[in-house]
Amino acid sequence: MRSIFDQYSQPENRLTHALACTLYADRSLLRPFLKWAGMPDPPATAKLTITQQQIPGESVSGDENEARGVPDLCIFDEVGWALVIESKVQSKPSIDQLRRHIRTAERKNFGPIHAMLLSVDIVTESLPDRSTARTWRDLYQWLHDHSAGSIHARECARDFEIFESKMVALDYSIRGTI
């Protein structure tokens, strides 16, 4: 069976794709994930769309090499609620990049816009309003915590382990542990 990590070449895009596939395949994980991501009252999950490497609300995905200003993952509804997620594995987290994603979503008439920075590093900088920062390690733990009730969460956590082992074996520059 083809790995869910085979879709992208960049490590953060590979991990984000695995997360997106997991949330899409098991919608019962979506509300707990949004709460974990800091969303106080997310909309009904049946009305949410999950996209990757795409500007919220646009149907055509951008080439990952030309994806400036495009969030790594976006979860949104048709009335304007949005969560944009920026993922970092190799490079340091960028608050400015997160702000650009928020502005892009605002230009597309989304609001309220929430944002999350997902990184191997702990973020100590001030974040924009309605933004949170989480680590890949915390996400791995969240997946592990939900693995008893979801085969998709269990498989994603296992795939994170395999991915990290492969990256270490290839001496790929991951900035910390996943």
GROMACS .gro file of C-alpha atoms in nm:
model
  178
    1MET     CA    1   0.000   0.000   0.000
    2ARG     CA    2   0.126   0.347  -0.087
    3SER     CA    3   0.225   0.563   0.207
    4ILE     CA    4   0.028   0.880   0.278
    5PHE     CA    5   0.368   1.053   0.298
    6ASP     CA    6   0.438   0.997  -0.073
    7GLN     CA    7   0.240   1.299  -0.192
    8TYR     CA    8   0.495   1.571  -0.118
    9SER     CA    9   0.873   1.604  -0.108
   10GLN     CA   10   0.903   1.862   0.175
   11PRO     CA   11   0.894   1.703   0.524
   12GLU     CA   12   0.644   1.952   0.667
   13ASN     CA   13   0.413   1.897   0.370
   14ARG     CA   14   0.441   1.520   0.415
   15LEU     CA   15   0.346   1.538   0.782
   16THR     CA   16   0.069   1.790   0.718
   17HIS     CA   17  -0.071   1.568   0.443
   18ALA     CA   18  -0.083   1.275   0.687
   19LEU     CA   19  -0.272   1.491   0.936
   20ALA     CA   20  -0.516   1.617   0.671
   21CYS     CA   21  -0.583   1.262   0.549
   22THR     CA   22  -0.642   1.147   0.906
   23LEU     CA   23  -0.889   1.427   0.983
   24TYR     CA   24  -1.066   1.373   0.650
   25ALA     CA   25  -1.091   0.995   0.694
   26ASP     CA   26  -1.214   1.011   1.053
   27ARG     CA   27  -1.436   1.317   1.092
   28SER     CA   28  -1.498   1.224   1.457
   29LEU     CA   29  -1.141   1.347   1.524
   30LEU     CA   30  -1.207   1.689   1.373
   31ARG     CA   31  -1.385   1.859   1.664
   32PRO     CA   32  -1.136   1.728   1.927
   33PHE     CA   33  -0.850   1.838   1.699
   34LEU     CA   34  -0.996   2.188   1.659
   35LYS     CA   35  -1.038   2.219   2.036
   36TRP     CA   36  -0.678   2.098   2.084
   37ALA     CA   37  -0.571   2.359   1.827
   38GLY     CA   38  -0.727   2.630   2.045
   39MET     CA   39  -1.061   2.686   1.871
   40PRO     CA   40  -1.307   2.775   2.150
   41ASP     CA   41  -1.627   2.692   1.961
   42PRO     CA   42  -1.566   2.537   1.618
   43PRO     CA   43  -1.855   2.510   1.371
   44ALA     CA   44  -2.030   2.181   1.296
   45THR     CA   45  -1.772   1.946   1.149
   46ALA     CA   46  -2.006   1.820   0.876
   47LYS     CA   47  -1.987   2.166   0.716
   48LEU     CA   48  -1.607   2.193   0.724
   49THR     CA   49  -1.376   2.157   0.427
   50ILE     CA   50  -1.015   2.044   0.468
   51THR     CA   51  -0.758   2.159   0.211
   52GLN     CA   52  -0.380   2.147   0.176
   53GLN     CA   53  -0.143   2.381  -0.003
   54GLN     CA   54  -0.438   2.590  -0.108
   55ILE     CA   55  -0.582   2.930  -0.041
   56PRO     CA   56  -0.905   2.886   0.156
   57GLY     CA   57  -1.207   2.877  -0.069
   58GLU     CA   58  -1.014   2.837  -0.395
   59SER     CA   59  -1.062   2.511  -0.578
   60VAL     CA   60  -0.722   2.493  -0.747
   61SER     CA   61  -0.426   2.389  -0.538
   62GLY     CA   62  -0.098   2.574  -0.584
   63ASP     CA   63   0.228   2.406  -0.678
   64GLU     CA   64   0.415   2.347  -0.354
   65ASN     CA   65   0.721   2.523  -0.499
   66GLU     CA   66   0.516   2.835  -0.565
   67ALA     CA   67   0.311   2.825  -0.248
   68ARG     CA   68   0.411   3.158  -0.094
   69GLY     CA   69   0.129   3.288   0.119
   70VAL     CA   70  -0.056   2.960   0.095
   71PRO     CA   71  -0.121   2.779   0.424
   72ASP     CA   72  -0.003   2.421   0.458
   73LEU     CA   73  -0.347   2.318   0.584
   74CYS     CA   74  -0.678   2.501   0.602
   75ILE     CA   75  -1.006   2.397   0.759
   76PHE     CA   76  -1.299   2.624   0.675
   77ASP     CA   77  -1.673   2.649   0.621
   78GLU     CA   78  -1.886   2.825   0.360
   79VAL     CA   79  -1.984   3.113   0.588
   80GLY     CA   80  -1.630   3.236   0.649
   81TRP     CA   81  -1.491   3.056   0.955
   82ALA     CA   82  -1.135   2.937   0.892
   83LEU     CA   83  -0.836   2.780   1.063
   84VAL     CA   84  -0.510   2.823   0.872
   85ILE     CA   85  -0.215   2.607   0.972
   86GLU     CA   86   0.150   2.672   0.896
   87SER     CA   87   0.382   2.374   0.949
   88LYS     CA   88   0.756   2.383   1.012
   89VAL     CA   89   0.999   2.094   1.040
   90GLN     CA   90   1.326   2.206   0.883
   91SER     CA   91   1.312   2.580   0.931
   92LYS     CA   92   1.232   2.798   1.228
   93PRO     CA   93   0.872   2.901   1.283
   94SER     CA   94   0.775   3.229   1.119
   95ILE     CA   95   0.516   3.451   1.284
   96ASP     CA   96   0.528   3.679   0.977
   97GLN     CA   97   0.434   3.386   0.754
   98LEU     CA   98   0.141   3.308   0.982
   99ARG     CA   99   0.030   3.672   0.958
  100ARG     CA  100   0.048   3.652   0.575
  101HIS     CA  101  -0.180   3.346   0.580
  102ILE     CA  102  -0.429   3.534   0.796
  103ARG     CA  103  -0.422   3.837   0.563
  104THR     CA  104  -0.468   3.612   0.257
  105ALA     CA  105  -0.774   3.449   0.416
  106GLU     CA  106  -0.911   3.794   0.509
  107ARG     CA  107  -0.873   3.908   0.146
  108LYS     CA  108  -1.082   3.605   0.049
  109ASN     CA  109  -1.355   3.728   0.288
  110PHE     CA  110  -1.295   3.473   0.561
  111GLY     CA  111  -1.348   3.567   0.922
  112PRO     CA  112  -1.315   3.499   1.199
  113ILE     CA  113  -0.980   3.351   1.105
  114HIS     CA  114  -0.792   3.136   1.348
  115ALA     CA  115  -0.434   3.029   1.292
  116MET     CA  116  -0.202   2.764   1.425
  117LEU     CA  117   0.174   2.732   1.392
  118LEU     CA  118   0.281   2.367   1.405
  119SER     CA  119   0.654   2.331   1.460
  120VAL     CA  120   0.922   2.116   1.618
  121ASP     CA  121   1.026   2.430   1.809
  122ILE     CA  122   0.843   2.579   2.104
  123VAL     CA  123   0.729   2.924   1.996
  124THR     CA  124   0.803   3.203   2.244
  125GLU     CA  125   0.719   3.502   2.021
  126SER     CA  126   0.386   3.684   2.049
  127LEU     CA  127   0.127   3.539   1.817
  128PRO     CA  128  -0.149   3.721   1.628
  129ASP     CA  129  -0.494   3.729   1.788
  130ARG     CA  130  -0.683   3.398   1.767
  131SER     CA  131  -0.358   3.210   1.704
  132THR     CA  132  -0.194   2.919   1.879
  133ALA     CA  133   0.137   2.741   1.853
  134ARG     CA  134   0.172   2.366   1.901
  135THR     CA  135   0.459   2.126   1.850
  136TRP     CA  136   0.467   1.817   1.632
  137ARG     CA  137   0.556   1.625   1.948
  138ASP     CA  138   0.230   1.747   2.107
  139LEU     CA  139   0.038   1.648   1.794
  140TYR     CA  140   0.196   1.303   1.803
  141GLN     CA  141   0.084   1.270   2.166
  142TRP     CA  142  -0.267   1.390   2.073
  143LEU     CA  143  -0.285   1.126   1.798
  144HIS     CA  144  -0.158   0.861   2.038
  145ASP     CA  145  -0.420   0.965   2.296
  146HIS     CA  146  -0.695   0.919   2.034
  147SER     CA  147  -0.555   0.597   1.886
  148ALA     CA  148  -0.766   0.363   2.100
  149GLY     CA  149  -1.085   0.495   1.940
  150SER     CA  150  -0.953   0.566   1.591
  151ILE     CA  151  -0.756   0.342   1.361
  152HIS     CA  152  -0.674   0.654   1.157
  153ALA     CA  153  -0.518   0.832   1.456
  154ARG     CA  154  -0.324   0.514   1.539
  155GLU     CA  155  -0.196   0.479   1.182
  156CYS     CA  156  -0.100   0.846   1.159
  157ALA     CA  157   0.096   0.827   1.487
  158ARG     CA  158   0.271   0.513   1.361
  159ASP     CA  159   0.349   0.681   1.030
  160PHE     CA  160   0.497   0.980   1.218
  161GLU     CA  161   0.732   0.735   1.394
  162ILE     CA  162   0.833   0.572   1.065
  163PHE     CA  163   0.877   0.910   0.897
  164GLU     CA  164   1.103   1.040   1.175
  165SER     CA  165   1.313   0.723   1.170
  166LYS     CA  166   1.359   0.752   0.793
  167MET     CA  167   1.453   1.120   0.815
  168VAL     CA  168   1.710   1.047   1.087
  169ALA     CA  169   1.853   0.758   0.883
  170LEU     CA  170   1.883   0.985   0.579
  171ASP     CA  171   2.049   1.253   0.796
  172TYR     CA  172   1.773   1.491   0.686
  173SER     CA  173   1.783   1.810   0.885
  174ILE     CA  174   1.479   1.793   1.109
  175ARG     CA  175   1.517   2.058   1.378
  176GLY     CA  176   1.400   1.837   1.665
  177THR     CA  177   1.184   1.537   1.741
  178ILE     CA  178   0.843   1.471   1.603
   0.00000   0.00000   0.00000
